[in-house]
Amino acid sequence: MSSVTVRAPATVSNVVCGFDCLGFALTEPFDEVTVSLRSQPGISIEPDAIFGLPTDPTENVAGVALAAFARAAGYDGGFEVTIRKGIKPGSGIGSSAASSCGAVFAANILLDQRFAPDELIGIAMSGEERASGSKHADNVAPCIMGGFVLVRSADPLDVVRLEHPPLWAALLHPQIEIRTAEARAMLPTQVPLADAVRNWSNLGAFVAALASGDLELLSRSMEDCIIEPARKRLIPGFDKVVAAARSAGTIGAGISGSGPSMFALCASEYDAHRTVAAMLEAFGESNIEVNTYLSPIDPEGVRIL
Amino acid sequence: MSSVTVRAPATVSNVVCGFDCLGFALTEPFDEVTVSLRSQPGISIEPDAIFGLPTDPTENVAGVALAAFARAAGYDGGFEVTIRKGIKPGSGIGSSAASSCGAVFAANILLDQRFAPDELIGIAMSGEERASGSKHADNVAPCIMGGFVLVRSADPLDVVRLEHPPLWAALLHPQIEIRTAEARAMLPTQVPLADAVRNWSNLGAFVAALASGDLELLSRSMEDCIIEPARKRLIPGFDKVVAAARSAGTIGAGISGSGPSMFALCASEYDAHRTVAAMLEAFGESNIEVNTYLSPIDPEGVRIL
């Protein structure tokens, strides 16, 4: 085998009370990444022409991740990469993670699976670091592993695949740009201990609720008194959209990644349809274009197409 | 039935990364609380003579809790209470919670179980508030419910009984006094966001590890970069004792409540014996007297004796 194509799914990170540690994978949208081996060193990238992504492999997240892969594998050949972006860059649903993960996952198949999934996460994180300016795993880890993933520690890497009931996500993506680094700079460097306690109590309850399938508890635990108040100012209509999602019977809603996408967790496909309709209607008053996505939580993560 | 005696177990709260939200119940030690109904209003308390606890029901935690119980129940008779303390006051293993919980649990049996367990927790918390100066549920909740309990919110009360594998606890109680209010005053009011993230990532992993029975993950998640550094200065030999427990193969160790007791979670009775011996030896160089306790995690909580 000298060429392989994989689908690498979108992911939601910073899941309300799970800032910088909790993410989940969607079935759609996804990137298609094709990787071929070649004997001469170097990485050539043919990115999706639509989005004007860099072809220089030291600037493209997939190139950065593959260079890290080659170093880790002691591989002295090269790669040719073609990327068809299903996930719009800057949407806040793990676009760069998908390209990074797709590239290293495909390369790993071509090079006889020399790395285990958590090793691949560590390698793909270097692409993510290039994109966001910080090393975090809460998009990369669910993209590789599927489902809900808790990042106990990014360095050294320690990730936990969480048990969870079948769930759906409804997403609303306003077509505005929020840069991850900018959104990060808005955050407080210090937080009141009482707020921190409230957040970790909620995260503990969130994990317990996923494990037991208690959707009422899951709903109550989806509150964030630290990150959301700082970041929601960047997202027009945020409060209205979340209130509409709640009224439509969603389990809980919040900012996806560092925005601008907003997501809602739902108990069923029917609920997800109702919720996305309500979110869309609530947002509709503004003049910003939106995309919507509807997807089950993806149990598998990146895989061969 | 006009009199009932219950055993109310010791509890460990502030479980390392679970400050102010996570506690578990021990099988031993425990308080024995006997409550009788009487027709005339008022509460008379016969506390354990050894510890010089107050007999004034507005000063005694069991009295405060029973007064709250009577108000909630619309009960206009009185109570007679006898307490045999198996748990030394000020030990940091939920002594006041045990007396409060034992009293209201017994009264609830005498008055035809009018309150559900989580209602009893809310009532017993008023005794706890009298003792510690703050309203928290992470001793009271496991004392009533048994096992590991996460307090998602103290007000409004929202508690979650966590699934967990069979575990043992080893405890070392240096005979020094630490006042809960004092230990609370030592804490930072603001914490770095990065430390808060680290703590909630650990707590999420702790809850996931309890649910899945992954003791390796449980062990890695038992770290605390916020509360322990501030409070351990009050506990002589803390670092040595924890290091000794770790060397002896414990899952993890930390401060019980606000101290001075230190606890270690262990996978078996054998490990708990080894651990308590190591903790004792490490502490032995100081001239302070100690008590030790060894107990399985109690699945049931307060119950009729």
PDB file of C-alpha atoms in Angstrom, chain B residues 117-284:
ATOM      1  CA  PRO B 117     -31.776  10.888  51.766  1.00  0.00           C
ATOM      2  CA  ASP B 118     -30.936  14.076  49.885  1.00  0.00           C
ATOM      3  CA  GLU B 119     -33.402  16.033  52.009  1.00  0.00           C
ATOM      4  CA  LEU B 120     -31.702  14.644  55.123  1.00  0.00           C
ATOM      5  CA  ILE B 121     -28.355  15.817  53.753  1.00  0.00           C
ATOM      6  CA  GLY B 122     -29.701  19.354  53.432  1.00  0.00           C
ATOM      7  CA  ILE B 123     -30.984  19.238  57.007  1.00  0.00           C
ATOM      8  CA  ALA B 124     -27.790  17.767  58.459  1.00  0.00           C
ATOM      9  CA  MET B 125     -25.780  20.481  56.714  1.00  0.00           C
ATOM     10  CA  SER B 126     -27.071  23.052  59.184  1.00  0.00           C
ATOM     11  CA  GLY B 127     -25.207  21.193  61.948  1.00  0.00           C
ATOM     12  CA  GLU B 128     -22.121  21.148  59.770  1.00  0.00           C
ATOM     13  CA  GLU B 129     -22.449  24.885  59.199  1.00  0.00           C
ATOM     14  CA  ARG B 130     -22.489  25.432  62.951  1.00  0.00           C
ATOM     15  CA  ALA B 131     -19.263  23.441  63.288  1.00  0.00           C
ATOM     16  CA  SER B 132     -17.247  24.801  60.383  1.00  0.00           C
ATOM     17  CA  GLY B 133     -18.688  28.251  59.713  1.00  0.00           C
ATOM     18  CA  SER B 134     -19.454  27.349  56.113  1.00  0.00           C
ATOM     19  CA  LYS B 135     -22.171  25.340  54.398  1.00  0.00           C
ATOM     20  CA  HIS B 136     -20.662  22.335  52.739  1.00  0.00           C
ATOM     21  CA  ALA B 137     -21.930  18.839  52.092  1.00  0.00           C
ATOM     22  CA  ASP B 138     -18.874  16.769  51.324  1.00  0.00           C
ATOM     23  CA  ASN B 139     -18.803  15.057  54.719  1.00  0.00           C
ATOM     24  CA  VAL B 140     -22.539  14.974  55.343  1.00  0.00           C
ATOM     25  CA  ALA B 141     -23.451  13.562  51.924  1.00  0.00           C
ATOM     26  CA  PRO B 142     -21.188  10.462  52.061  1.00  0.00           C
ATOM     27  CA  CYS B 143     -22.114   9.954  55.728  1.00  0.00           C
ATOM     28  CA  ILE B 144     -25.798   9.674  54.733  1.00  0.00           C
ATOM     29  CA  MET B 145     -25.396   7.935  51.369  1.00  0.00           C
ATOM     30  CA  GLY B 146     -22.221   5.858  51.825  1.00  0.00           C
ATOM     31  CA  GLY B 147     -19.555   5.312  49.196  1.00  0.00           C
ATOM     32  CA  PHE B 148     -18.068   8.162  47.192  1.00  0.00           C
ATOM     33  CA  VAL B 149     -20.291  11.211  46.780  1.00  0.00           C
ATOM     34  CA  LEU B 150     -19.746  14.218  44.544  1.00  0.00           C
ATOM     35  CA  VAL B 151     -21.424  17.442  45.582  1.00  0.00           C
ATOM     36  CA  ARG B 152     -22.156  19.213  42.317  1.00  0.00           C
ATOM     37  CA  SER B 153     -23.741  22.090  44.172  1.00  0.00           C
ATOM     38  CA  ALA B 154     -24.245  22.763  47.876  1.00  0.00           C
ATOM     39  CA  ASP B 155     -26.909  25.401  47.294  1.00  0.00           C
ATOM     40  CA  PRO B 156     -29.202  24.328  45.749  1.00  0.00           C
ATOM     41  CA  LEU B 157     -28.139  20.900  46.938  1.00  0.00           C
ATOM     42  CA  ASP B 158     -27.233  18.487  44.123  1.00  0.00           C
ATOM     43  CA  VAL B 159     -25.319  15.354  45.112  1.00  0.00           C
ATOM     44  CA  VAL B 160     -24.226  12.373  43.041  1.00  0.00           C
ATOM     45  CA  ARG B 161     -23.422   8.908  44.378  1.00  0.00           C
ATOM     46  CA  LEU B 162     -20.450   7.696  42.315  1.00  0.00           C
ATOM     47  CA  GLU B 163     -19.854   4.159  41.165  1.00  0.00           C
ATOM     48  CA  HIS B 164     -16.551   2.821  42.499  1.00  0.00           C
ATOM     49  CA  PRO B 165     -14.556  -0.400  42.862  1.00  0.00           C
ATOM     50  CA  PRO B 166     -13.998  -1.887  46.347  1.00  0.00           C
ATOM     51  CA  LEU B 167     -11.332   0.229  48.042  1.00  0.00           C
ATOM     52  CA  TRP B 168      -9.716   0.608  51.447  1.00  0.00           C
ATOM     53  CA  ALA B 169      -8.518   3.658  53.298  1.00  0.00           C
ATOM     54  CA  ALA B 170      -5.559   3.997  55.674  1.00  0.00           C
ATOM     55  CA  LEU B 171      -5.621   7.006  57.988  1.00  0.00           C
ATOM     56  CA  LEU B 172      -3.089   8.640  60.251  1.00  0.00           C
ATOM     57  CA  HIS B 173      -4.389  11.158  62.774  1.00  0.00           C
ATOM     58  CA  PRO B 174      -1.715  13.251  64.508  1.00  0.00           C
ATOM     59  CA  GLN B 175      -3.059  14.485  67.826  1.00  0.00           C
ATOM     60  CA  ILE B 176      -2.881  18.175  67.067  1.00  0.00           C
ATOM     61  CA  GLU B 177      -5.732  20.604  66.579  1.00  0.00           C
ATOM     62  CA  ILE B 178      -6.520  22.346  63.300  1.00  0.00           C
ATOM     63  CA  ARG B 179      -9.639  24.470  63.264  1.00  0.00           C
ATOM     64  CA  THR B 180     -11.633  24.143  60.028  1.00  0.00           C
ATOM     65  CA  ALA B 181     -12.236  27.887  59.874  1.00  0.00           C
ATOM     66  CA  GLU B 182      -8.507  28.557  60.283  1.00  0.00           C
ATOM     67  CA  ALA B 183      -7.560  26.045  57.596  1.00  0.00           C
ATOM     68  CA  ARG B 184     -10.101  27.678  55.312  1.00  0.00           C
ATOM     69  CA  ALA B 185      -8.651  31.131  55.929  1.00  0.00           C
ATOM     70  CA  MET B 186      -5.247  29.902  54.710  1.00  0.00           C
ATOM     71  CA  LEU B 187      -6.541  29.207  51.223  1.00  0.00           C
ATOM     72  CA  PRO B 188      -5.880  31.549  48.311  1.00  0.00           C
ATOM     73  CA  THR B 189      -8.943  33.512  47.215  1.00  0.00           C
ATOM     74  CA  GLN B 190      -7.687  33.560  43.611  1.00  0.00           C
ATOM     75  CA  VAL B 191      -5.932  30.756  41.778  1.00  0.00           C
ATOM     76  CA  PRO B 192      -4.088  30.732  38.449  1.00  0.00           C
ATOM     77  CA  LEU B 193      -6.399  29.540  35.652  1.00  0.00           C
ATOM     78  CA  ALA B 194      -3.729  27.008  34.611  1.00  0.00           C
ATOM     79  CA  ASP B 195      -3.792  25.439  38.094  1.00  0.00           C
ATOM     80  CA  ALA B 196      -7.582  25.373  38.098  1.00  0.00           C
ATOM     81  CA  VAL B 197      -7.563  23.599  34.709  1.00  0.00           C
ATOM     82  CA  ARG B 198      -5.061  21.074  36.022  1.00  0.00           C
ATOM     83  CA  ASN B 199      -7.254  20.416  39.028  1.00  0.00           C
ATOM     84  CA  TRP B 200     -10.501  19.968  37.124  1.00  0.00           C
ATOM     85  CA  SER B 201      -8.763  17.717  34.595  1.00  0.00           C
ATOM     86  CA  ASN B 202      -7.621  15.576  37.518  1.00  0.00           C
ATOM     87  CA  LEU B 203     -11.064  15.527  39.129  1.00  0.00           C
ATOM     88  CA  GLY B 204     -12.685  14.528  35.836  1.00  0.00           C
ATOM     89  CA  ALA B 205     -10.129  11.726  35.507  1.00  0.00           C
ATOM     90  CA  PHE B 206     -10.698  10.681  39.137  1.00  0.00           C
ATOM     91  CA  VAL B 207     -14.448  10.289  38.571  1.00  0.00           C
ATOM     92  CA  ALA B 208     -13.846   8.431  35.275  1.00  0.00           C
ATOM     93  CA  ALA B 209     -11.351   6.133  37.008  1.00  0.00           C
ATOM     94  CA  LEU B 210     -13.788   5.329  39.821  1.00  0.00           C
ATOM     95  CA  ALA B 211     -16.456   4.489  37.229  1.00  0.00           C
ATOM     96  CA  SER B 212     -14.201   2.241  35.165  1.00  0.00           C
ATOM     97  CA  GLY B 213     -12.173   0.794  38.047  1.00  0.00           C
ATOM     98  CA  ASP B 214      -8.901   1.968  36.476  1.00  0.00           C
ATOM     99  CA  LEU B 215      -6.690   2.217  39.569  1.00  0.00           C
ATOM    100  CA  GLU B 216      -3.645   3.413  37.605  1.00  0.00           C
ATOM    101  CA  LEU B 217      -5.600   6.401  36.343  1.00  0.00           C
ATOM    102  CA  LEU B 218      -7.058   6.955  39.817  1.00  0.00           C
ATOM    103  CA  SER B 219      -3.510   7.123  41.130  1.00  0.00           C
ATOM    104  CA  ARG B 220      -2.305   9.592  38.495  1.00  0.00           C
ATOM    105  CA  SER B 221      -5.290  11.849  39.094  1.00  0.00           C
ATOM    106  CA  MET B 222      -4.649  12.151  42.833  1.00  0.00           C
ATOM    107  CA  GLU B 223      -2.614  15.349  42.764  1.00  0.00           C
ATOM    108  CA  ASP B 224      -3.508  18.798  44.082  1.00  0.00           C
ATOM    109  CA  CYS B 225      -1.562  21.928  43.198  1.00  0.00           C
ATOM    110  CA  ILE B 226      -3.981  24.340  44.895  1.00  0.00           C
ATOM    111  CA  ILE B 227      -5.182  23.342  48.365  1.00  0.00           C
ATOM    112  CA  GLU B 228      -2.487  20.936  49.562  1.00  0.00           C
ATOM    113  CA  PRO B 229       0.451  23.349  49.130  1.00  0.00           C
ATOM    114  CA  ALA B 230      -1.378  25.910  51.304  1.00  0.00           C
ATOM    115  CA  ARG B 231      -2.595  23.559  54.000  1.00  0.00           C
ATOM    116  CA  LYS B 232       0.148  21.000  54.376  1.00  0.00           C
ATOM    117  CA  ARG B 233       2.254  23.454  56.403  1.00  0.00           C
ATOM    118  CA  LEU B 234      -0.232  22.920  59.249  1.00  0.00           C
ATOM    119  CA  ILE B 235       0.478  19.197  59.293  1.00  0.00           C
ATOM    120  CA  PRO B 236       3.857  18.110  60.631  1.00  0.00           C
ATOM    121  CA  GLY B 237       5.555  15.473  58.491  1.00  0.00           C
ATOM    122  CA  PHE B 238       2.981  15.700  55.688  1.00  0.00           C
ATOM    123  CA  ASP B 239       5.378  15.291  52.761  1.00  0.00           C
ATOM    124  CA  LYS B 240       7.207  12.394  54.402  1.00  0.00           C
ATOM    125  CA  VAL B 241       4.000  10.575  55.267  1.00  0.00           C
ATOM    126  CA  VAL B 242       2.577  10.923  51.754  1.00  0.00           C
ATOM    127  CA  ALA B 243       5.882   9.842  50.191  1.00  0.00           C
ATOM    128  CA  ALA B 244       5.963   6.796  52.484  1.00  0.00           C
ATOM    129  CA  ALA B 245       2.388   5.897  51.567  1.00  0.00           C
ATOM    130  CA  ARG B 246       3.249   6.171  47.868  1.00  0.00           C
ATOM    131  CA  SER B 247       6.310   3.963  48.340  1.00  0.00           C
ATOM    132  CA  ALA B 248       4.180   1.384  50.123  1.00  0.00           C
ATOM    133  CA  GLY B 249       2.002   1.059  47.035  1.00  0.00           C
ATOM    134  CA  THR B 250      -1.010   3.171  47.913  1.00  0.00           C
ATOM    135  CA  ILE B 251      -3.190   4.505  45.096  1.00  0.00           C
ATOM    136  CA  GLY B 252      -2.880   8.058  46.371  1.00  0.00           C
ATOM    137  CA  ALA B 253      -2.785  10.063  49.562  1.00  0.00           C
ATOM    138  CA  GLY B 254      -3.611  13.501  50.882  1.00  0.00           C
ATOM    139  CA  ILE B 255      -5.158  15.619  53.612  1.00  0.00           C
ATOM    140  CA  SER B 256      -8.481  14.394  55.022  1.00  0.00           C
ATOM    141  CA  GLY B 257     -10.881  17.314  55.275  1.00  0.00           C
ATOM    142  CA  SER B 258      -8.881  20.261  56.508  1.00  0.00           C
ATOM    143  CA  GLY B 259      -6.553  17.969  58.468  1.00  0.00           C
ATOM    144  CA  PRO B 260      -4.761  17.081  60.606  1.00  0.00           C
ATOM    145  CA  SER B 261      -5.616  13.521  59.499  1.00  0.00           C
ATOM    146  CA  MET B 262      -3.938  12.188  56.385  1.00  0.00           C
ATOM    147  CA  PHE B 263      -5.532   9.443  54.321  1.00  0.00           C
ATOM    148  CA  ALA B 264      -4.389   6.993  51.685  1.00  0.00           C
ATOM    149  CA  LEU B 265      -6.644   5.083  49.282  1.00  0.00           C
ATOM    150  CA  CYS B 266      -5.647   1.444  48.853  1.00  0.00           C
ATOM    151  CA  ALA B 267      -6.642  -1.388  46.550  1.00  0.00           C
ATOM    152  CA  SER B 268      -6.900  -4.030  49.290  1.00  0.00           C
ATOM    153  CA  GLU B 269      -6.845  -4.617  53.034  1.00  0.00           C
ATOM    154  CA  TYR B 270      -3.295  -5.910  52.679  1.00  0.00           C
ATOM    155  CA  ASP B 271      -2.177  -2.731  50.928  1.00  0.00           C
ATOM    156  CA  ALA B 272      -3.915  -0.644  53.594  1.00  0.00           C
ATOM    157  CA  HIS B 273      -1.973  -2.448  56.346  1.00  0.00           C
ATOM    158  CA  ARG B 274       1.327  -1.959  54.528  1.00  0.00           C
ATOM    159  CA  THR B 275       0.464   1.682  53.874  1.00  0.00           C
ATOM    160  CA  VAL B 276      -0.562   2.557  57.409  1.00  0.00           C
ATOM    161  CA  ALA B 277       2.631   0.942  58.710  1.00  0.00           C
ATOM    162  CA  ALA B 278       4.715   3.018  56.310  1.00  0.00           C
ATOM    163  CA  MET B 279       2.851   6.219  57.195  1.00  0.00           C
ATOM    164  CA  LEU B 280       3.326   5.521  60.886  1.00  0.00           C
ATOM    165  CA  GLU B 281       7.028   4.873  60.480  1.00  0.00           C
ATOM    166  CA  ALA B 282       7.501   8.045  58.424  1.00  0.00           C
ATOM    167  CA  PHE B 283       5.639  10.105  61.002  1.00  0.00           C
ATOM    168  CA  GLY B 284       7.316   8.388  63.966  1.00  0.00           C
TER     169      GLY B 284
END
